[in-house]
Amino acid sequence: MTKRLYQHIFMGAAILTTMASCKHKELCYDHPHSTDVNVVFDWTKAPQASPKSMALYLFPEKGGEALRYEFTDHKGGSIRVPTEKYKAVCLNSDTKNITYPDIRTQQTFYVSTPSTQLLAKMNLSEAAIANAPRAEGTEKEPVHLAPDMIWTAHLEEIDLKNAKEPTITLYPEQSVSTCTVEIRNAKNLKYVNAISGTLSSMAAGLFPGKGSDALSEDRVTIPFEAKMTPDKGIIDGQLRMFGHCSSRQTQHSLIIYAVLADASKWYHTYDVTDQVHNAPDQRNIHIVLDGLPIPKPLGDGSGFNPSVDNWHSVDVEIEM
């Protein structure tokens, strides 16, 4: 083969390589794979909120894993995103008691809380709080921690393919409720060594991709810390919850557990269904109860000698 023929073959190969290279670059230029997107969290629906961080989940319309972006500014920021169509869910990420059992799709995106012990708030030994009774019908109901304060929002359609200046705006709103408890005219609080409470049959979690009030059908009991003012005969408590009774009405029981100085154990059950269901503001529920006749411990001369190993019930009639 002559030298001139070699030169022609080399030049032809170079031309083909150059043409292929130019075609590839032109294709990428006409159809970029990613774009810069301005994300805005508009707090019009929750003007007092200022979480330390926010998380945004984008779910590609064509399927696949969700894309997660973290923001240290609760007002938003700029991110680089593959140029596709998406659905979205956002919520604050500065939480301790929030779990994410399912984040596969926007519709199944589910948040809940970890399980815990019924009387974990008492800070006593397991033996001291063992076999604590449950409200009737809730004996097998899981016990979960109360959720942190969360704000959520979602979007059904985000098209980044045709946007000239891509912006995603979401409007987070409060997605949990706060419940305060006040018990008046409680007796013998000065003899109480440890006290706590539980509220039964609350929603186990939330589907923020469906809305801020899309609750789980599963029910849990939530323990809460109780505080005493012995000289005034008052017990106060507070807890958060996702909500209650998304589709069917459920009875809600509040139980106060007390361990006295003589190690005897007492519990008192209240039906608070009406107060929970009929609260004017379902994001701020206030339960008020009257009367808690905790007995005096041994040594008061009453002659009453309860076993310290078992829990003893005192029935209380409530006048609302």
PDB file of C-alpha atoms in Angstrom:
ATOM      1  CA  MET A   1       0.000   0.000   0.000  1.00  0.00           C
ATOM      2  CA  THR A   2       1.423   3.353  -1.024  1.00  0.00           C
ATOM      3  CA  LYS A   3       2.215   6.235   1.299  1.00  0.00           C
ATOM      4  CA  ARG A   4      -0.436   8.415  -0.426  1.00  0.00           C
ATOM      5  CA  LEU A   5      -3.135   5.782   0.225  1.00  0.00           C
ATOM      6  CA  TYR A   6      -2.208   5.710   3.924  1.00  0.00           C
ATOM      7  CA  GLN A   7      -2.602   9.473   4.039  1.00  0.00           C
ATOM      8  CA  HIS A   8      -6.081   9.299   2.475  1.00  0.00           C
ATOM      9  CA  ILE A   9      -7.232   6.648   4.972  1.00  0.00           C
ATOM     10  CA  PHE A  10      -5.906   8.655   7.945  1.00  0.00           C
ATOM     11  CA  MET A  11      -7.572  11.878   6.758  1.00  0.00           C
ATOM     12  CA  GLY A  12     -10.900  10.089   6.208  1.00  0.00           C
ATOM     13  CA  ALA A  13     -10.867   8.616   9.698  1.00  0.00           C
ATOM     14  CA  ALA A  14     -10.074  12.009  11.214  1.00  0.00           C
ATOM     15  CA  ILE A  15     -12.953  13.635   9.344  1.00  0.00           C
ATOM     16  CA  LEU A  16     -15.414  10.960  10.523  1.00  0.00           C
ATOM     17  CA  THR A  17     -14.232  11.345  14.128  1.00  0.00           C
ATOM     18  CA  THR A  18     -14.590  15.134  13.971  1.00  0.00           C
ATOM     19  CA  MET A  19     -18.094  14.885  12.508  1.00  0.00           C
ATOM     20  CA  ALA A  20     -19.196  12.464  15.219  1.00  0.00           C
ATOM     21  CA  SER A  21     -17.718  14.701  17.911  1.00  0.00           C
ATOM     22  CA  CYS A  22     -19.463  17.799  16.589  1.00  0.00           C
ATOM     23  CA  LYS A  23     -22.794  16.007  16.385  1.00  0.00           C
ATOM     24  CA  HIS A  24     -22.560  14.863  20.042  1.00  0.00           C
ATOM     25  CA  LYS A  25     -21.759  18.360  21.304  1.00  0.00           C
ATOM     26  CA  GLU A  26     -24.623  19.875  19.330  1.00  0.00           C
ATOM     27  CA  LEU A  27     -27.079  17.354  20.790  1.00  0.00           C
ATOM     28  CA  CYS A  28     -26.057  18.166  24.406  1.00  0.00           C
ATOM     29  CA  TYR A  29     -26.241  21.872  23.699  1.00  0.00           C
ATOM     30  CA  ASP A  30     -29.783  21.661  22.319  1.00  0.00           C
ATOM     31  CA  HIS A  31     -31.046  19.382  25.124  1.00  0.00           C
ATOM     32  CA  PRO A  32     -29.324  20.147  28.452  1.00  0.00           C
ATOM     33  CA  HIS A  33     -29.637  17.391  31.095  1.00  0.00           C
ATOM     34  CA  SER A  34     -29.896  19.674  34.150  1.00  0.00           C
ATOM     35  CA  THR A  35     -31.018  23.175  34.979  1.00  0.00           C
ATOM     36  CA  ASP A  36     -30.686  25.632  37.866  1.00  0.00           C
ATOM     37  CA  VAL A  37     -33.950  25.950  39.797  1.00  0.00           C
ATOM     38  CA  ASN A  38     -34.945  28.583  42.347  1.00  0.00           C
ATOM     39  CA  VAL A  39     -36.869  26.978  45.230  1.00  0.00           C
ATOM     40  CA  VAL A  40     -39.131  29.245  47.297  1.00  0.00           C
ATOM     41  CA  PHE A  41     -40.827  28.234  50.549  1.00  0.00           C
ATOM     42  CA  ASP A  42     -43.608  30.769  50.979  1.00  0.00           C
ATOM     43  CA  TRP A  43     -44.747  30.869  54.629  1.00  0.00           C
ATOM     44  CA  THR A  44     -47.995  32.742  54.065  1.00  0.00           C
ATOM     45  CA  LYS A  45     -49.956  29.862  55.639  1.00  0.00           C
ATOM     46  CA  ALA A  46     -47.633  29.659  58.674  1.00  0.00           C
ATOM     47  CA  PRO A  47     -46.161  33.145  59.207  1.00  0.00           C
ATOM     48  CA  GLN A  48     -44.710  32.352  62.656  1.00  0.00           C
ATOM     49  CA  ALA A  49     -42.747  29.319  61.455  1.00  0.00           C
ATOM     50  CA  SER A  50     -38.967  29.440  61.148  1.00  0.00           C
ATOM     51  CA  PRO A  51     -37.539  25.897  61.037  1.00  0.00           C
ATOM     52  CA  LYS A  52     -33.766  25.496  60.929  1.00  0.00           C
ATOM     53  CA  SER A  53     -33.816  23.388  57.768  1.00  0.00           C
ATOM     54  CA  MET A  54     -36.133  22.179  55.010  1.00  0.00           C
ATOM     55  CA  ALA A  55     -36.120  19.093  52.791  1.00  0.00           C
ATOM     56  CA  LEU A  56     -37.547  18.929  49.278  1.00  0.00           C
ATOM     57  CA  TYR A  57     -38.378  15.625  47.595  1.00  0.00           C
ATOM     58  CA  LEU A  58     -38.879  15.573  43.816  1.00  0.00           C
ATOM     59  CA  PHE A  59     -40.542  12.528  42.272  1.00  0.00           C
ATOM     60  CA  PRO A  60     -39.804  12.090  38.530  1.00  0.00           C
ATOM     61  CA  GLU A  61     -42.936  11.674  36.429  1.00  0.00           C
ATOM     62  CA  LYS A  62     -41.246   8.865  34.499  1.00  0.00           C
ATOM     63  CA  GLY A  63     -40.532   6.972  37.748  1.00  0.00           C
ATOM     64  CA  GLY A  64     -37.406   6.163  39.671  1.00  0.00           C
ATOM     65  CA  GLU A  65     -36.070   7.192  43.049  1.00  0.00           C
ATOM     66  CA  ALA A  66     -36.998  10.517  44.590  1.00  0.00           C
ATOM     67  CA  LEU A  67     -34.446  13.321  44.501  1.00  0.00           C
ATOM     68  CA  ARG A  68     -33.845  14.897  47.904  1.00  0.00           C
ATOM     69  CA  TYR A  69     -32.517  18.418  48.470  1.00  0.00           C
ATOM     70  CA  GLU A  70     -31.687  20.019  51.819  1.00  0.00           C
ATOM     71  CA  PHE A  71     -31.949  23.741  52.592  1.00  0.00           C
ATOM     72  CA  THR A  72     -30.443  25.439  55.626  1.00  0.00           C
ATOM     73  CA  ASP A  73     -32.465  28.558  54.816  1.00  0.00           C
ATOM     74  CA  HIS A  74     -36.150  27.911  55.521  1.00  0.00           C
ATOM     75  CA  LYS A  75     -37.029  30.368  52.765  1.00  0.00           C
ATOM     76  CA  GLY A  76     -35.411  28.246  50.049  1.00  0.00           C
ATOM     77  CA  GLY A  77     -32.437  28.489  47.712  1.00  0.00           C
ATOM     78  CA  SER A  78     -31.016  27.399  44.364  1.00  0.00           C
ATOM     79  CA  ILE A  79     -30.538  23.774  43.286  1.00  0.00           C
ATOM     80  CA  ARG A  80     -29.498  22.004  40.103  1.00  0.00           C
ATOM     81  CA  VAL A  81     -32.072  19.499  38.888  1.00  0.00           C
ATOM     82  CA  PRO A  82     -32.332  17.103  35.926  1.00  0.00           C
ATOM     83  CA  THR A  83     -34.653  18.657  33.359  1.00  0.00           C
ATOM     84  CA  GLU A  84     -37.781  16.528  33.760  1.00  0.00           C
ATOM     85  CA  LYS A  85     -41.352  16.682  35.061  1.00  0.00           C
ATOM     86  CA  TYR A  86     -41.907  16.076  38.772  1.00  0.00           C
ATOM     87  CA  LYS A  87     -44.283  15.902  41.704  1.00  0.00           C
ATOM     88  CA  ALA A  88     -43.018  17.335  45.009  1.00  0.00           C
ATOM     89  CA  VAL A  89     -43.248  17.080  48.797  1.00  0.00           C
ATOM     90  CA  CYS A  90     -41.491  19.363  51.264  1.00  0.00           C
ATOM     91  CA  LEU A  91     -41.267  19.460  55.052  1.00  0.00           C
ATOM     92  CA  ASN A  92     -38.914  20.762  57.708  1.00  0.00           C
ATOM     93  CA  SER A  93     -36.032  18.404  58.465  1.00  0.00           C
ATOM     94  CA  ASP A  94     -34.960  19.788  61.875  1.00  0.00           C
ATOM     95  CA  THR A  95     -36.802  17.005  63.725  1.00  0.00           C
ATOM     96  CA  LYS A  96     -35.862  14.176  66.100  1.00  0.00           C
ATOM     97  CA  ASN A  97     -39.044  12.121  66.417  1.00  0.00           C
ATOM     98  CA  ILE A  98     -40.082  11.949  62.759  1.00  0.00           C
ATOM     99  CA  THR A  99     -39.551   8.714  60.808  1.00  0.00           C
ATOM    100  CA  TYR A 100     -39.976   8.059  57.074  1.00  0.00           C
ATOM    101  CA  PRO A 101     -41.367   4.524  56.593  1.00  0.00           C
ATOM    102  CA  ASP A 102     -42.182   5.096  52.903  1.00  0.00           C
ATOM    103  CA  ILE A 103     -40.834   7.766  50.517  1.00  0.00           C
ATOM    104  CA  ARG A 104     -41.139   5.830  47.242  1.00  0.00           C
ATOM    105  CA  THR A 105     -43.780   8.050  45.610  1.00  0.00           C
ATOM    106  CA  GLN A 106     -45.582  11.265  46.373  1.00  0.00           C
ATOM    107  CA  GLN A 107     -48.848   9.448  47.150  1.00  0.00           C
ATOM    108  CA  THR A 108     -47.241   6.872  49.447  1.00  0.00           C
ATOM    109  CA  PHE A 109     -44.875   9.363  51.146  1.00  0.00           C
ATOM    110  CA  TYR A 110     -45.513   8.660  54.818  1.00  0.00           C
ATOM    111  CA  VAL A 111     -44.167  10.130  58.055  1.00  0.00           C
ATOM    112  CA  SER A 112     -44.640   8.674  61.522  1.00  0.00           C
ATOM    113  CA  THR A 113     -42.820   8.445  64.878  1.00  0.00           C
ATOM    114  CA  PRO A 114     -40.808   5.736  66.672  1.00  0.00           C
ATOM    115  CA  SER A 115     -42.330   3.330  69.161  1.00  0.00           C
ATOM    116  CA  THR A 116     -41.691   3.847  72.861  1.00  0.00           C
ATOM    117  CA  GLN A 117     -42.667   2.511  76.308  1.00  0.00           C
ATOM    118  CA  LEU A 118     -46.032   3.368  77.796  1.00  0.00           C
ATOM    119  CA  LEU A 119     -44.601   5.037  80.921  1.00  0.00           C
ATOM    120  CA  ALA A 120     -41.227   6.127  79.594  1.00  0.00           C
ATOM    121  CA  LYS A 121     -41.944   9.666  80.839  1.00  0.00           C
ATOM    122  CA  MET A 122     -41.877   8.524  84.469  1.00  0.00           C
ATOM    123  CA  ASN A 123     -38.132   7.820  84.491  1.00  0.00           C
ATOM    124  CA  LEU A 124     -38.584   4.870  86.858  1.00  0.00           C
ATOM    125  CA  SER A 125     -37.264   1.317  86.679  1.00  0.00           C
ATOM    126  CA  GLU A 126     -38.994  -1.138  84.369  1.00  0.00           C
ATOM    127  CA  ALA A 127     -40.100  -3.163  87.390  1.00  0.00           C
ATOM    128  CA  ALA A 128     -41.771  -0.123  88.937  1.00  0.00           C
ATOM    129  CA  ILE A 129     -43.888   0.592  85.843  1.00  0.00           C
ATOM    130  CA  ALA A 130     -44.442  -2.956  84.584  1.00  0.00           C
ATOM    131  CA  ASN A 131     -47.921  -4.181  83.629  1.00  0.00           C
ATOM    132  CA  ALA A 132     -49.429  -0.704  83.481  1.00  0.00           C
ATOM    133  CA  PRO A 133     -53.080  -1.036  82.408  1.00  0.00           C
ATOM    134  CA  ARG A 134     -54.367   0.272  79.092  1.00  0.00           C
ATOM    135  CA  ALA A 135     -57.657   1.885  78.125  1.00  0.00           C
ATOM    136  CA  GLU A 136     -60.335  -0.661  77.276  1.00  0.00           C
ATOM    137  CA  GLY A 137     -60.074  -1.711  73.642  1.00  0.00           C
ATOM    138  CA  THR A 138     -56.558  -0.306  73.185  1.00  0.00           C
ATOM    139  CA  GLU A 139     -54.597  -3.099  74.835  1.00  0.00           C
ATOM    140  CA  LYS A 140     -52.873  -3.982  71.548  1.00  0.00           C
ATOM    141  CA  GLU A 141     -52.557  -0.407  70.262  1.00  0.00           C
ATOM    142  CA  PRO A 142     -48.906   0.512  69.548  1.00  0.00           C
ATOM    143  CA  VAL A 143     -47.315   3.189  71.742  1.00  0.00           C
ATOM    144  CA  HIS A 144     -45.530   5.928  69.785  1.00  0.00           C
ATOM    145  CA  LEU A 145     -43.636   9.078  70.633  1.00  0.00           C
ATOM    146  CA  ALA A 146     -45.378  12.368  69.970  1.00  0.00           C
ATOM    147  CA  PRO A 147     -44.285  14.008  66.698  1.00  0.00           C
ATOM    148  CA  ASP A 148     -42.171  17.135  66.481  1.00  0.00           C
ATOM    149  CA  MET A 149     -43.715  20.245  65.016  1.00  0.00           C
ATOM    150  CA  ILE A 150     -43.740  19.836  61.236  1.00  0.00           C
ATOM    151  CA  TRP A 151     -44.873  21.941  58.323  1.00  0.00           C
ATOM    152  CA  THR A 152     -45.542  20.325  54.952  1.00  0.00           C
ATOM    153  CA  ALA A 153     -46.570  21.161  51.391  1.00  0.00           C
ATOM    154  CA  HIS A 154     -46.878  19.338  48.081  1.00  0.00           C
ATOM    155  CA  LEU A 155     -47.173  20.025  44.360  1.00  0.00           C
ATOM    156  CA  GLU A 156     -48.832  17.785  41.785  1.00  0.00           C
ATOM    157  CA  GLU A 157     -47.037  18.995  38.660  1.00  0.00           C
ATOM    158  CA  ILE A 158     -43.670  20.654  38.048  1.00  0.00           C
ATOM    159  CA  ASP A 159     -42.491  20.999  34.448  1.00  0.00           C
ATOM    160  CA  LEU A 160     -38.821  21.950  34.183  1.00  0.00           C
ATOM    161  CA  LYS A 161     -38.587  21.063  30.495  1.00  0.00           C
ATOM    162  CA  ASN A 162     -40.365  24.153  29.203  1.00  0.00           C
ATOM    163  CA  ALA A 163     -39.546  26.706  31.920  1.00  0.00           C
ATOM    164  CA  LYS A 164     -37.282  29.593  30.907  1.00  0.00           C
ATOM    165  CA  GLU A 165     -36.540  30.672  34.507  1.00  0.00           C
ATOM    166  CA  PRO A 166     -37.454  27.581  36.547  1.00  0.00           C
ATOM    167  CA  THR A 167     -38.937  28.327  39.980  1.00  0.00           C
ATOM    168  CA  ILE A 168     -40.633  25.933  42.400  1.00  0.00           C
ATOM    169  CA  THR A 169     -42.839  27.625  44.999  1.00  0.00           C
ATOM    170  CA  LEU A 170     -44.377  25.704  47.886  1.00  0.00           C
ATOM    171  CA  TYR A 171     -46.619  26.913  50.717  1.00  0.00           C
ATOM    172  CA  PRO A 172     -45.875  24.915  53.897  1.00  0.00           C
ATOM    173  CA  GLU A 173     -48.532  24.767  56.593  1.00  0.00           C
ATOM    174  CA  GLN A 174     -48.704  23.301  60.079  1.00  0.00           C
ATOM    175  CA  SER A 175     -49.363  19.566  59.839  1.00  0.00           C
ATOM    176  CA  VAL A 176     -49.594  18.444  63.486  1.00  0.00           C
ATOM    177  CA  SER A 177     -51.885  19.392  66.344  1.00  0.00           C
ATOM    178  CA  THR A 178     -51.023  20.469  69.877  1.00  0.00           C
ATOM    179  CA  CYS A 179     -53.095  19.104  72.734  1.00  0.00           C
ATOM    180  CA  THR A 180     -52.918  20.623  76.225  1.00  0.00           C
ATOM    181  CA  VAL A 181     -54.321  18.856  79.281  1.00  0.00           C
ATOM    182  CA  GLU A 182     -55.449  20.512  82.523  1.00  0.00           C
ATOM    183  CA  ILE A 183     -56.763  18.536  85.501  1.00  0.00           C
ATOM    184  CA  ARG A 184     -58.207  20.594  88.341  1.00  0.00           C
ATOM    185  CA  ASN A 185     -58.997  19.634  91.950  1.00  0.00           C
ATOM    186  CA  ALA A 186     -56.489  16.795  92.096  1.00  0.00           C
ATOM    187  CA  LYS A 187     -56.106  15.463  95.640  1.00  0.00           C
ATOM    188  CA  ASN A 188     -53.004  14.488  97.601  1.00  0.00           C
ATOM    189  CA  LEU A 189     -50.474  15.479  94.960  1.00  0.00           C
ATOM    190  CA  LYS A 190     -47.853  16.039  97.662  1.00  0.00           C
ATOM    191  CA  TYR A 191     -47.681  12.268  98.118  1.00  0.00           C
ATOM    192  CA  VAL A 192     -47.007  11.546  94.427  1.00  0.00           C
ATOM    193  CA  ASN A 193     -43.490  10.407  93.574  1.00  0.00           C
ATOM    194  CA  ALA A 194     -43.937  10.092  89.778  1.00  0.00           C
ATOM    195  CA  ILE A 195     -46.775  10.899  87.392  1.00  0.00           C
ATOM    196  CA  SER A 196     -47.440  10.760  83.638  1.00  0.00           C
ATOM    197  CA  GLY A 197     -50.285  10.389  81.153  1.00  0.00           C
ATOM    198  CA  THR A 198     -51.326   8.793  77.871  1.00  0.00           C
ATOM    199  CA  LEU A 199     -53.853   9.651  75.180  1.00  0.00           C
ATOM    200  CA  SER A 200     -55.195   6.787  73.091  1.00  0.00           C
ATOM    201  CA  SER A 201     -56.291   6.170  69.502  1.00  0.00           C
ATOM    202  CA  MET A 202     -54.479   9.007  67.749  1.00  0.00           C
ATOM    203  CA  ALA A 203     -53.429   8.776  64.088  1.00  0.00           C
ATOM    204  CA  ALA A 204     -50.104   6.984  63.680  1.00  0.00           C
ATOM    205  CA  GLY A 205     -48.860   9.192  60.856  1.00  0.00           C
ATOM    206  CA  LEU A 206     -49.439  11.545  57.949  1.00  0.00           C
ATOM    207  CA  PHE A 207     -49.322  11.415  54.123  1.00  0.00           C
ATOM    208  CA  PRO A 208     -48.036  14.929  53.271  1.00  0.00           C
ATOM    209  CA  GLY A 209     -48.110  14.182  49.535  1.00  0.00           C
ATOM    210  CA  LYS A 210     -51.910  14.054  49.810  1.00  0.00           C
ATOM    211  CA  GLY A 211     -52.343  17.083  52.066  1.00  0.00           C
ATOM    212  CA  SER A 212     -51.645  18.365  55.562  1.00  0.00           C
ATOM    213  CA  ASP A 213     -54.646  16.479  56.991  1.00  0.00           C
ATOM    214  CA  ALA A 214     -54.275  13.151  55.152  1.00  0.00           C
ATOM    215  CA  LEU A 215     -53.963  10.887  58.193  1.00  0.00           C
ATOM    216  CA  SER A 216     -53.124   7.232  58.626  1.00  0.00           C
ATOM    217  CA  GLU A 217     -55.933   4.847  59.537  1.00  0.00           C
ATOM    218  CA  ASP A 218     -53.608   3.172  62.061  1.00  0.00           C
ATOM    219  CA  ARG A 219     -54.074   4.197  65.696  1.00  0.00           C
ATOM    220  CA  VAL A 220     -51.462   4.682  68.429  1.00  0.00           C
ATOM    221  CA  THR A 221     -51.337   5.659  72.087  1.00  0.00           C
ATOM    222  CA  ILE A 222     -49.135   8.663  72.871  1.00  0.00           C
ATOM    223  CA  PRO A 223     -47.530   9.111  76.311  1.00  0.00           C
ATOM    224  CA  PHE A 224     -46.958  12.601  77.675  1.00  0.00           C
ATOM    225  CA  GLU A 225     -45.198  14.205  80.615  1.00  0.00           C
ATOM    226  CA  ALA A 226     -47.423  15.477  83.410  1.00  0.00           C
ATOM    227  CA  LYS A 227     -46.468  18.315  85.765  1.00  0.00           C
ATOM    228  CA  MET A 228     -48.000  18.978  89.174  1.00  0.00           C
ATOM    229  CA  THR A 229     -48.773  22.096  91.190  1.00  0.00           C
ATOM    230  CA  PRO A 230     -49.572  20.396  94.517  1.00  0.00           C
ATOM    231  CA  ASP A 231     -50.671  23.481  96.463  1.00  0.00           C
ATOM    232  CA  LYS A 232     -53.242  24.308  93.777  1.00  0.00           C
ATOM    233  CA  GLY A 233     -54.277  20.735  93.014  1.00  0.00           C
ATOM    234  CA  ILE A 234     -53.492  21.109  89.314  1.00  0.00           C
ATOM    235  CA  ILE A 235     -51.904  18.714  86.824  1.00  0.00           C
ATOM    236  CA  ASP A 236     -50.802  20.014  83.411  1.00  0.00           C
ATOM    237  CA  GLY A 237     -49.598  18.200  80.315  1.00  0.00           C
ATOM    238  CA  GLN A 238     -48.972  18.802  76.654  1.00  0.00           C
ATOM    239  CA  LEU A 239     -48.380  16.634  73.602  1.00  0.00           C
ATOM    240  CA  ARG A 240     -48.393  16.850  69.838  1.00  0.00           C
ATOM    241  CA  MET A 241     -50.210  14.487  67.506  1.00  0.00           C
ATOM    242  CA  PHE A 242     -50.834  14.103  63.798  1.00  0.00           C
ATOM    243  CA  GLY A 243     -54.573  14.164  64.407  1.00  0.00           C
ATOM    244  CA  HIS A 244     -57.427  11.726  64.943  1.00  0.00           C
ATOM    245  CA  CYS A 245     -60.272   9.888  63.254  1.00  0.00           C
ATOM    246  CA  SER A 246     -59.558  10.485  59.577  1.00  0.00           C
ATOM    247  CA  SER A 247     -62.548   8.470  58.365  1.00  0.00           C
ATOM    248  CA  ARG A 248     -64.202   6.771  61.352  1.00  0.00           C
ATOM    249  CA  GLN A 249     -65.063   8.091  64.796  1.00  0.00           C
ATOM    250  CA  THR A 250     -62.962   6.556  67.577  1.00  0.00           C
ATOM    251  CA  GLN A 251     -63.175   6.786  71.346  1.00  0.00           C
ATOM    252  CA  HIS A 252     -60.233   8.553  72.998  1.00  0.00           C
ATOM    253  CA  SER A 253     -59.195   7.796  76.569  1.00  0.00           C
ATOM    254  CA  LEU A 254     -56.804   9.799  78.710  1.00  0.00           C
ATOM    255  CA  ILE A 255     -55.132   7.931  81.566  1.00  0.00           C
ATOM    256  CA  ILE A 256     -53.161   9.465  84.424  1.00  0.00           C
ATOM    257  CA  TYR A 257     -50.669   7.131  86.103  1.00  0.00           C
ATOM    258  CA  ALA A 258     -49.297   7.936  89.574  1.00  0.00           C
ATOM    259  CA  VAL A 259     -46.726   6.196  91.774  1.00  0.00           C
ATOM    260  CA  LEU A 260     -46.883   7.283  95.407  1.00  0.00           C
ATOM    261  CA  ALA A 261     -44.165   7.640  98.009  1.00  0.00           C
ATOM    262  CA  ASP A 262     -45.052   4.204  99.428  1.00  0.00           C
ATOM    263  CA  ALA A 263     -44.539   2.695  95.901  1.00  0.00           C
ATOM    264  CA  SER A 264     -48.262   1.980  95.469  1.00  0.00           C
ATOM    265  CA  LYS A 265     -49.460   2.516  91.885  1.00  0.00           C
ATOM    266  CA  TRP A 266     -52.693   4.158  90.760  1.00  0.00           C
ATOM    267  CA  TYR A 267     -54.296   5.013  87.439  1.00  0.00           C
ATOM    268  CA  HIS A 268     -57.352   7.039  86.465  1.00  0.00           C
ATOM    269  CA  THR A 269     -59.161   6.812  83.113  1.00  0.00           C
ATOM    270  CA  TYR A 270     -61.140   9.617  81.487  1.00  0.00           C
ATOM    271  CA  ASP A 271     -63.217   9.522  78.306  1.00  0.00           C
ATOM    272  CA  VAL A 272     -62.148  12.670  76.457  1.00  0.00           C
ATOM    273  CA  THR A 273     -63.714  11.787  73.095  1.00  0.00           C
ATOM    274  CA  ASP A 274     -66.093  14.750  72.972  1.00  0.00           C
ATOM    275  CA  GLN A 275     -63.434  17.275  73.937  1.00  0.00           C
ATOM    276  CA  VAL A 276     -61.122  15.978  71.229  1.00  0.00           C
ATOM    277  CA  HIS A 277     -63.756  15.736  68.494  1.00  0.00           C
ATOM    278  CA  ASN A 278     -65.532  19.001  69.287  1.00  0.00           C
ATOM    279  CA  ALA A 279     -62.521  21.255  69.806  1.00  0.00           C
ATOM    280  CA  PRO A 280     -63.156  24.541  67.915  1.00  0.00           C
ATOM    281  CA  ASP A 281     -59.561  24.575  66.653  1.00  0.00           C
ATOM    282  CA  GLN A 282     -58.378  21.096  65.721  1.00  0.00           C
ATOM    283  CA  ARG A 283     -54.779  22.314  65.607  1.00  0.00           C
ATOM    284  CA  ASN A 284     -55.000  23.449  69.247  1.00  0.00           C
ATOM    285  CA  ILE A 285     -57.053  21.092  71.412  1.00  0.00           C
ATOM    286  CA  HIS A 286     -57.530  21.906  75.084  1.00  0.00           C
ATOM    287  CA  ILE A 287     -58.732  19.138  77.414  1.00  0.00           C
ATOM    288  CA  VAL A 288     -60.035  20.226  80.833  1.00  0.00           C
ATOM    289  CA  LEU A 289     -60.870  17.640  83.527  1.00  0.00           C
ATOM    290  CA  ASP A 290     -62.131  18.044  87.077  1.00  0.00           C
ATOM    291  CA  GLY A 291     -61.257  15.760  89.976  1.00  0.00           C
ATOM    292  CA  LEU A 292     -58.452  13.285  90.563  1.00  0.00           C
ATOM    293  CA  PRO A 293     -58.785  11.593  93.982  1.00  0.00           C
ATOM    294  CA  ILE A 294     -55.311  10.165  94.475  1.00  0.00           C
ATOM    295  CA  PRO A 295     -55.308   8.370  97.843  1.00  0.00           C
ATOM    296  CA  LYS A 296     -52.887   9.032 100.673  1.00  0.00           C
ATOM    297  CA  PRO A 297     -50.007   6.575 100.992  1.00  0.00           C
ATOM    298  CA  LEU A 298     -49.578   4.053 103.793  1.00  0.00           C
ATOM    299  CA  GLY A 299     -49.001   5.443 107.262  1.00  0.00           C
ATOM    300  CA  ASP A 300     -51.811   7.996 107.221  1.00  0.00           C
ATOM    301  CA  GLY A 301     -53.915   5.951 109.620  1.00  0.00           C
ATOM    302  CA  SER A 302     -56.572   5.065 107.053  1.00  0.00           C
ATOM    303  CA  GLY A 303     -55.957   1.364 107.402  1.00  0.00           C
ATOM    304  CA  PHE A 304     -55.996   0.937 103.628  1.00  0.00           C
ATOM    305  CA  ASN A 305     -53.156  -1.334 102.550  1.00  0.00           C
ATOM    306  CA  PRO A 306     -52.885  -1.699  98.764  1.00  0.00           C
ATOM    307  CA  SER A 307     -50.350  -4.003  97.135  1.00  0.00           C
ATOM    308  CA  VAL A 308     -47.400  -2.101  95.716  1.00  0.00           C
ATOM    309  CA  ASP A 309     -46.985  -4.688  92.947  1.00  0.00           C
ATOM    310  CA  ASN A 310     -50.323  -4.063  91.227  1.00  0.00           C
ATOM    311  CA  TRP A 311     -51.977  -1.062  89.647  1.00  0.00           C
ATOM    312  CA  HIS A 312     -55.163   0.140  91.320  1.00  0.00           C
ATOM    313  CA  SER A 313     -57.941   1.994  89.542  1.00  0.00           C
ATOM    314  CA  VAL A 314     -59.935   4.878  90.936  1.00  0.00           C
ATOM    315  CA  ASP A 315     -63.068   5.657  88.945  1.00  0.00           C
ATOM    316  CA  VAL A 316     -63.803   9.346  88.538  1.00  0.00           C
ATOM    317  CA  GLU A 317     -67.067  10.845  87.425  1.00  0.00           C
ATOM    318  CA  ILE A 318     -66.495  13.978  85.364  1.00  0.00           C
ATOM    319  CA  GLU A 319     -68.946  16.852  85.235  1.00  0.00           C
ATOM    320  CA  MET A 320     -68.307  18.941  82.138  1.00  0.00           C
TER     321      MET A 320
END
